[in-house]
Amino acid sequence: MKNCNSNTNPYGSQAGDTAEIKSRQIKDLPSDQRPYEKCELLGPEMLADAELLAVIIRTGYEGKHSVELAGDILKLCGGDGLTGICKLDVRELMCIKGIGKVKAIQLKCICELTKRISKGSHGKKHIFNNPGYIAEYFMEECRHKVKEELKVIMLNSKSAYLGDINVSVGTVNSSNASAREIFLEALKYKAVYIILLHNHPSGDAAPSRQDIETTKIIKEAGDIIGIRLIDHIIIGDNEYVSFNERGILF
């Protein structure tokens, strides 16, 4: 995590949140370059990434208007663009001059909204019998995480989604899975089948030797208990690997 002490007020009362009167104003831009007017005239799809962010953060600070400040946010994200915001925490965002705690929290809430919208677009009833569909459903939730998190997805006899739970959080390259904890949760949901799903923060979804060994242990435990492990899906950066599709252990 990047450490930054430039913003002394935790609630963002530095320039980024209170100096609106002194800020370089959006109205100083030509009308066809003002995000609000451009959105109203042409639609939000015509706004550049920095312009969309400018609509959210609203104000800049003295000497820099909101579009320029949005550009600074994108610079911090590097080649990840808008998705990079989801990988930054509040304090890292506050390291940007002009971004206080209020603006940083607003940006993180936008990230969370995109995750929930992505899930909601799949509708209420989920039949998880296709690895690609499952990966797509959890992609936005998992692909930006900076640590590995192991999720267990519970299904009934018709592969309908019953719920999911995180059972472990690891370091940047490993997680610790307990077969006992996994099947205790599965029994609570009265699951017939389970699917393991975890992320690789590196973005590479290729399974490690530890991933394969852990899956083998959990599959064998499930076979004994009578709750069948039907897949293990690894989420990378806009990619996934399904053990079932690859024929690993299944």
XYZ file of C-alpha atoms in Angstrom:
250
model
C 0.000 0.000 0.000
C 1.349 3.409 -0.887
C 1.892 5.610 2.153
C 1.028 9.245 1.754
C 0.887 11.942 4.381
C 0.106 14.935 2.172
C -3.572 15.024 3.169
C -3.721 15.812 6.866
C -7.487 16.042 7.277
C -9.016 12.537 7.088
C -12.313 13.954 5.852
C -10.771 15.673 2.878
C -11.008 19.319 3.827
C -7.866 20.014 1.826
C -8.038 21.672 -1.588
C -9.694 18.725 -3.247
C -12.941 19.105 -1.310
C -13.229 22.692 -0.062
C -11.419 25.030 -2.457
C -14.143 25.009 -5.087
C -14.360 28.806 -5.104
C -10.656 29.110 -5.935
C -10.605 26.178 -8.331
C -9.956 26.496 -11.992
C -13.506 26.064 -13.166
C -14.965 23.789 -15.830
C -16.763 26.869 -17.158
C -13.337 28.144 -18.243
C -13.328 25.397 -20.895
C -15.008 25.812 -24.296
C -18.615 24.603 -24.094
C -17.950 21.561 -26.292
C -15.261 20.389 -23.831
C -17.341 20.644 -20.645
C -18.285 17.121 -19.491
C -21.835 17.940 -18.378
C -22.744 19.797 -21.557
C -21.046 17.196 -23.724
C -22.915 14.379 -21.982
C -26.253 16.157 -22.356
C -25.657 16.842 -26.044
C -23.986 13.602 -27.190
C -24.606 11.037 -24.438
C -22.251 9.597 -21.772
C -20.774 7.084 -24.216
C -19.067 9.976 -26.010
C -17.172 11.122 -22.927
C -13.513 10.229 -22.514
C -12.473 8.399 -19.341
C -11.188 11.601 -17.725
C -14.429 13.403 -18.558
C -16.533 10.662 -16.968
C -14.421 10.850 -13.813
C -14.708 14.643 -13.818
C -18.497 14.357 -13.640
C -18.102 12.195 -10.509
C -15.475 14.251 -8.663
C -17.151 17.549 -9.724
C -14.397 19.993 -8.697
C -10.672 20.382 -8.979
C -8.519 22.715 -6.930
C -6.789 26.051 -7.402
C -5.054 26.006 -10.762
C -6.493 22.683 -11.952
C -10.063 21.899 -12.997
C -11.822 18.569 -12.551
C -10.937 17.095 -15.960
C -7.242 17.695 -15.299
C -7.589 16.213 -11.814
C -9.298 13.171 -13.353
C -6.293 12.848 -15.648
C -4.035 12.707 -12.577
C -6.142 9.828 -11.211
C -5.765 7.907 -14.463
C -2.001 8.513 -14.452
C -1.791 6.844 -11.040
C -3.680 3.866 -12.492
C -1.035 3.481 -15.199
C -1.939 1.152 -18.053
C -4.962 -0.210 -16.195
C -7.057 2.856 -16.971
C -10.388 3.088 -15.182
C -10.128 -0.470 -13.861
C -7.032 0.601 -11.953
C -9.182 2.679 -9.606
C -10.667 -0.541 -8.254
C -7.175 -1.708 -7.298
C -6.432 1.416 -5.257
C -7.625 1.900 -1.709
C -8.895 5.147 -0.195
C -5.525 6.215 1.190
C -3.776 5.620 -2.122
C -6.359 7.763 -3.897
C -5.873 10.458 -1.287
C -2.206 10.654 -2.281
C -3.364 12.548 -5.360
C -3.381 16.289 -4.764
C -6.998 17.431 -4.870
C -8.481 14.106 -3.769
C -9.714 14.099 -0.199
C -11.435 11.358 1.698
C -14.878 12.301 0.356
C -13.827 12.070 -3.294
C -11.825 8.893 -2.663
C -14.831 7.181 -1.079
C -17.058 8.336 -3.950
C -14.678 6.706 -6.429
C -14.557 3.449 -4.457
C -18.348 3.395 -4.309
C -18.464 3.735 -8.101
C -16.213 0.657 -8.329
C -18.540 -1.288 -6.067
C -21.557 -0.195 -8.115
C -19.971 -1.568 -11.303
C -19.436 -4.936 -9.605
C -23.028 -5.118 -8.424
C -24.423 -3.975 -11.763
C -22.355 -6.652 -13.490
C -23.839 -9.311 -11.194
C -27.343 -7.910 -11.430
C -27.315 -8.015 -15.208
C -27.428 -11.807 -15.037
C -30.904 -11.802 -13.551
C -32.286 -13.340 -10.382
C -32.133 -17.054 -11.128
C -28.718 -18.488 -11.853
C -28.069 -21.949 -13.241
C -24.351 -22.486 -12.852
C -23.715 -25.259 -15.359
C -21.336 -23.341 -17.632
C -17.824 -22.305 -16.492
C -17.764 -19.301 -18.808
C -21.009 -17.967 -17.349
C -19.763 -18.484 -13.790
C -16.472 -16.733 -14.549
C -18.305 -13.813 -16.136
C -20.643 -13.534 -13.152
C -17.787 -13.215 -10.649
C -15.205 -11.519 -12.901
C -15.693 -7.894 -11.827
C -15.880 -8.862 -8.171
C -12.660 -10.870 -8.230
C -10.315 -9.581 -10.919
C -9.243 -6.410 -9.082
C -8.442 -7.963 -5.708
C -4.842 -7.625 -4.540
C -4.878 -10.823 -2.464
C -6.034 -14.312 -3.303
C -9.497 -15.084 -1.971
C -11.071 -18.522 -2.139
C -14.814 -18.621 -2.650
C -17.094 -21.663 -2.402
C -20.220 -21.615 -4.568
C -23.102 -23.802 -3.429
C -25.534 -25.436 -5.876
C -28.594 -27.657 -5.614
C -29.234 -30.873 -7.566
C -30.190 -28.843 -10.670
C -27.065 -26.670 -10.500
C -29.103 -23.673 -9.328
C -27.133 -21.143 -7.314
C -27.808 -21.307 -3.562
C -25.161 -18.852 -2.395
C -21.434 -18.373 -1.988
C -19.030 -17.599 0.809
C -15.386 -16.615 1.104
C -13.522 -19.241 3.110
C -10.000 -17.876 3.014
C -7.947 -14.810 2.208
C -4.271 -15.294 1.494
C -1.205 -13.345 0.516
C -0.679 -11.975 -2.963
C 0.089 -15.466 -4.242
C -1.549 -18.042 -1.977
C -4.635 -18.840 0.064
C -5.261 -21.416 2.760
C -8.255 -23.653 2.198
C -9.745 -25.833 4.916
C -11.809 -28.764 3.636
C -13.593 -28.900 6.983
C -14.700 -25.267 6.778
C -15.735 -25.648 3.146
C -18.024 -28.612 3.774
C -19.466 -27.180 6.974
C -20.658 -24.231 4.900
C -21.906 -26.504 2.121
C -23.971 -28.480 4.638
C -25.532 -25.268 5.972
C -26.744 -24.463 2.450
C -27.847 -28.076 1.880
C -25.712 -28.072 -1.239
C -25.501 -31.069 -3.523
C -22.627 -29.658 -5.581
C -19.938 -27.087 -4.883
C -17.587 -25.086 -7.077
C -14.331 -23.569 -5.864
C -13.410 -20.170 -7.293
C -10.442 -17.987 -6.531
C -8.525 -15.129 -8.095
C -4.925 -14.708 -9.148
C -3.878 -11.085 -8.470
C -1.103 -11.437 -11.061
C -3.799 -11.581 -13.747
C -2.564 -14.966 -15.006
C -5.269 -17.576 -14.440
C -3.004 -20.593 -14.979
C -3.308 -22.996 -12.007
C -0.310 -23.516 -9.753
C 0.808 -26.872 -8.385
C -0.621 -25.826 -5.009
C -3.977 -25.034 -6.659
C -4.116 -28.535 -8.122
C -3.065 -30.265 -4.889
C -5.586 -28.310 -2.810
C -8.360 -29.107 -5.271
C -7.507 -32.799 -5.150
C -7.789 -32.862 -1.339
C -11.140 -31.058 -1.340
C -12.526 -33.225 -4.152
C -11.633 -36.421 -2.268
C -13.235 -35.085 0.921
C -16.395 -34.200 -0.995
C -16.606 -37.651 -2.536
C -16.587 -39.146 0.965
C -19.160 -36.725 2.373
C -21.432 -36.899 -0.650
C -21.148 -33.265 -1.756
C -19.490 -33.326 -5.139
C -16.902 -30.751 -6.183
C -17.724 -30.188 -9.854
C -15.230 -27.483 -10.797
C -12.511 -25.133 -9.656
C -12.402 -21.839 -11.550
C -9.478 -19.447 -11.365
C -10.111 -15.806 -12.248
C -7.348 -13.746 -13.818
C -7.520 -10.368 -15.504
C -10.395 -10.833 -17.965
C -9.528 -14.515 -18.294
C -10.309 -17.703 -16.449
C -9.301 -21.336 -16.209
C -11.827 -24.065 -15.442
C -10.426 -27.315 -14.063
C -13.444 -29.099 -15.487
C -12.900 -27.719 -18.993
C -9.188 -28.557 -18.804
C -9.814 -32.065 -17.506
C -7.772 -31.426 -14.353
C -8.847 -33.944 -11.682
C -12.313 -34.326 -13.226
